[in-house]
Structure formats: structure tokens, C-alpha cells
Amino acid sequence: MCTLEQRSNLFILTLTGNNQHRLSPTLIAAILSALRQVKSVATSGSVLITNSKGKFFSNGLDRCRVKALSRLSQMVESLRHVVAELVSFPIPTISVVQGHAAAAGFVLALSHDYMLMREDRGVLYMSEIDLGGCLPDYFTVLFRAKIGSGLARRDVVLGGRKVRGREAVEMGIVDGVWGGEERLGEAAVELAERLGARKWDGEVYQKMREGLYPELCVVLGAVTGRIQAKL
Amino acid sequence: MCTLEKRGDFFILTLTGENDDHRLSPTLIAAVLSALREAKSQATRGSVLITTSQGKFFSNGFDLGWARSAATPSDAFLRLHQMVESFRPIVAELISLPMPTVAVVQGHAAAAGFGLALSHDYVFMRSDRGVLYMSEVDLGLPFPDYFSVLFRAKLGSIAARRDVLLRGTKVRGAEAVKLGIVDGAYDGEEKVKGAGMQLAEKLASRKWNGEIYKEIRKSLYPELCAILGLEVDKPALSKL
């Protein structure tokens, strides 16, 4: 389902298994549990890297298992907690998109502070428009918060565009692309080390991120109280 | 601390002291506020404000040294809070100044110093020297509410906002232009001041009605006006 590994100050969360890493209730619960575990032991200088292996980063919610719409909305609600956790995480977060990331899988990746992708493989794809499904409220707010270009948002959300690596950089969706899974992984670790070296205060970092994405934090119920400056 | 000079149509506000890092202490904050109000009282059609500084720094932010020299940690926090609250009217004054405003950033602008520059309509900086830097994340200081709103209002690029605010990137001139933070970057103090004056002349020659200019500017930044307690007036019926 997912594994959590600690490598000095880096926490590496990896989606595992065969089912295109589809976000089933079990996987969502496992990710949430892993995130809470990281949060409980993270210190200033810690960084989270979320990655996956193989052809897919994640192909979205596990719709095949869903017979009733109520089950689907249950998964949407439990994923909300994952996104809320990531958006209020006290340490920098990096998603490493080594394969296709579709729908909720794209959302999971986008919920991180930095997004790195493969240049030579994989697309980002919001499939909902093609599947004839509406977007949950927090999905839309996340896209508005994280993707600055109105045209890019339109193409991705309304146009169902399948966005490859280079394009994703041009559209301002991802921070960089690398050829090959190994080089991508190395780039992520390098970025994580640079960010970790700044040793940011977790409470302050969390509050800063909230200041960057206020609408998103409100819709996720992830608004924290005032924190006092420590001079 | 600061001087206000009237040169034809221009009001030139200069933070003084070559060797100063022009920290926004209570005294400097009060002086700048007073100068802005003076410029406002003398405003006519074609007035332009140019804000600049002297030496290595445009401004290095609030006077944290003064805050830390307080008797107790809670007094230190109160001093910081005092500066944060007294700087708020400066941002409000700049956002509602009845004339175009140009910041000529001839040196480093950090934290509230960066905020001061960004509160102007146009920002020029040097490409050969000086960085823009929101040091708060590195210092472990949370932002005042109006800072986040100011940066969201003025920095259009989401990636730029993240890099500046969440990553504490020190942004040089060329990069600042690319990220859409400043309007231009020039090599050398003379060139950046020249560019500032040249733009000011172009703006002045439009002879805009100051009250209308102010209301249009405010309407661009409704969230910022709200947090600064500035009412956005109903549009005046234009005289057609």
C-alpha cells in the first residue's frame, strides 16, 4: 500500500502495490497514518518526499471498487484529510511524479510544496471532465491556489488536457523535469537536502504556507491560530 | 532618517545615512509616515512620489535589534508588534496616495523593507547589486496578516510567491524581473535612479486626477484594502 522510510532528515513515503496506486480507502488511510507518523517525529530540517514506482504515480480514486456513489463521496472525504494534512504540514514537502498522475492522483501530487516530474514519461491528467464527474470543492480550490495561469487551469480542468513533463513546467504546474526515474529521484533528494539545510521552524513554516493558500486552508478546515513570534 | 524633497512635480522620499541599513525603527516609521502625509497634502495633478534610499541597503526591515534589547521576551514581542502596527498605516498611505508611486531599490530590501518597496506602483532595482529577501521564514517570524495579503496582491506568480515567502529565496535583479516582482533592473545606482526619474516623468505627463488614480489603484487590491481598513469608494460618476 505504502511504505515510510527515514533517511537521516528525509522522510520518504512511497506508494506501493499493483493497482496503479489507485487511492482506495485502505491506501488513503495508510497515507494519512504515515503522514501523522512523520508529523509526530519531524524536527526542524526534516523534509517529506512522496513518490511511487512504475508506470503510475497514482491513477486516482479506486472507482472500480465503488458500487454506490456514497462510497465514492466517502473516499473523496477521506482524501480531503490527506490534502489537509499536507497543506498544514510543518515541514517542506516534495512530490516526485515518476509516472502518470490522474485525477485524485494529480491532486495528491499537487498538494505538495514542490512537484518534480519525469520529462520522458508520464502525464498529468484531470480525467473528471472526460468521465463526466464533477470536481469536489477542495480539488477546484487546490487548482486555483497552486496553478497561477488561468489558461493552464482551463486547459487542465476544463479541457482534460494530458500534460507531459516539459509542458507542465511551461504551464507552471511542476517545478522541474528530469529524464529517467533515477535522475528524478536524485534531483528530489538534492532539493530536499537544500530545503532541509535551512532548518525552518515548523510552526512558522506551516503558518507561512497558510498565508500563501488561505482559501485552500479555509475549505480544508486547516486554519491554525495566531502564533507568537519568538525573537 | 528620511528627507522629502520637492523637485517640480516629483516628491522624492529618501531614507538617509550612507552607512545605515535603514531599519524601520519606530522613529523612521514615524518619519516616513509624516513625509507621505506631507506629500499627500501638497499633491496636484501630475504629482509623482519616488522613494529611494542611500548606500548598500534600501531597507533591512524592522529594527529587531531594538526589539530584542527589551527587558523581557514578552516586552521584545510587544516592541515588534508596535513596529508591525505602526508600519501598517505606511502601507495604507501608499496604497491610497493620490499620485503614482515609484520605488527605486538601490540596495538590499529585506522583510518589511521589501514590503515597503512592494507597496509602490512601480519597482525598479539594481541588477548588479542587492537582493530582495523575505527573511521571516529563516528568522522563524510569522508574517503580519497584511504582509501575506500585500504579497498575494502584488506578486502575480504563485511560484514566485512560494519561492519568496515559503522558501526565503534571495532574489537578484534579473530574476526579480523574470518573476514579475519588479518592473526593471539596471546596472549601477545612476542607471536605476535615471530609470526611476524617466518613468516618473512619463507618469507625471499624464496629469492624472489624483483622487481617481487613488480609487482605481484601491480597486485593484480589494483584499489588501480590506485588511488595511481602507474603504473602497463607489466609483464616482465620471464627468463625460
Tab-separated table of C-alpha atoms in Angstrom, chain A residues 113-115 143-149 153 172 175 191 194-195 198-201 204-214 226-231, chain B residues 64 67-68 73-74 76-77 80-81 88 133 136-143 145 148-149 152 156-159 161-163 165-170 223:
chain	number	residue	atom	x	y	z
A	113	ASP	CA	5.103	22.365	-1.852
A	114	TYR	CA	7.334	21.283	-4.747
A	115	MET	CA	6.482	18.959	-7.615
A	143	PHE	CA	-6.005	24.081	-8.572
A	144	ARG	CA	-6.776	27.779	-8.168
A	145	ALA	CA	-4.288	28.013	-5.325
A	146	LYS	CA	-1.431	26.136	-6.952
A	147	ILE	CA	-1.656	26.882	-10.681
A	148	GLY	CA	-1.323	30.568	-11.408
A	149	SER	CA	-2.111	30.678	-15.083
A	153	ARG	CA	-6.150	25.864	-15.237
A	172	GLY	CA	3.818	26.456	-14.145
A	175	ASP	CA	8.995	22.886	-10.674
A	191	LEU	CA	16.219	19.633	-3.387
A	194	ARG	CA	18.820	22.128	0.240
A	195	LEU	CA	15.466	22.792	1.878
A	198	ARG	CA	17.541	25.901	6.114
A	199	LYS	CA	16.231	24.321	9.336
A	200	TRP	CA	12.946	26.181	9.321
A	201	ASP	CA	10.757	26.377	12.407
A	204	VAL	CA	6.270	29.242	11.333
A	205	TYR	CA	6.613	27.252	8.092
A	206	GLN	CA	3.099	25.909	8.499
A	207	LYS	CA	1.743	29.412	9.126
A	208	MET	CA	3.623	30.813	6.093
A	209	ARG	CA	2.093	28.164	3.858
A	210	GLU	CA	-1.328	29.016	5.224
A	211	GLY	CA	-0.677	32.657	4.319
A	212	LEU	CA	0.130	31.561	0.771
A	213	TYR	CA	-3.025	29.476	0.319
A	214	PRO	CA	-5.668	30.999	2.588
A	226	ARG	CA	-2.085	33.002	15.641
A	227	ILE	CA	1.408	32.085	16.651
A	228	GLN	CA	3.646	34.327	18.647
A	229	ALA	CA	6.926	35.485	17.188
A	230	LYS	CA	9.984	34.248	19.048
A	231	LEU	CA	12.634	36.942	18.846
B	64	LEU	CA	14.770	43.678	15.535
B	67	ALA	CA	13.009	44.787	19.915
B	68	ARG	CA	15.458	42.228	21.334
B	73	PRO	CA	10.980	38.406	25.943
B	74	SER	CA	7.378	39.494	26.193
B	76	ALA	CA	10.525	42.240	22.960
B	77	PHE	CA	7.433	40.802	21.357
B	80	LEU	CA	7.983	44.034	17.405
B	81	HIS	CA	4.214	44.240	17.495
B	88	ARG	CA	0.554	49.215	8.663
B	133	TYR	CA	14.592	38.802	0.553
B	136	GLU	CA	10.950	35.808	8.054
B	137	VAL	CA	10.931	32.072	7.318
B	138	ASP	CA	14.657	31.895	8.123
B	139	LEU	CA	14.285	34.029	11.256
B	140	GLY	CA	11.302	32.000	12.390
B	141	LEU	CA	8.994	35.016	12.474
B	142	PRO	CA	5.399	34.631	11.302
B	143	PHE	CA	4.080	37.291	8.939
B	145	ASP	CA	-1.613	39.472	8.308
B	148	SER	CA	0.672	37.982	3.268
B	149	VAL	CA	-2.135	39.919	1.652
B	152	ARG	CA	-0.607	37.943	-2.709
B	156	GLY	CA	1.019	37.531	-9.600
B	157	SER	CA	3.027	34.366	-9.978
B	158	ILE	CA	2.119	31.641	-7.499
B	159	ALA	CA	5.511	30.034	-7.914
B	161	ARG	CA	5.120	33.779	-4.025
B	162	ARG	CA	6.112	30.332	-2.853
B	163	ASP	CA	9.797	30.920	-3.607
B	165	LEU	CA	7.681	33.655	1.107
B	166	LEU	CA	7.941	29.924	1.791
B	167	ARG	CA	11.478	29.309	0.553
B	168	GLY	CA	13.063	32.628	1.554
B	169	THR	CA	14.822	32.928	-1.798
B	170	LYS	CA	17.174	35.906	-2.157
B	223	GLU	CA	-8.385	42.261	-0.236
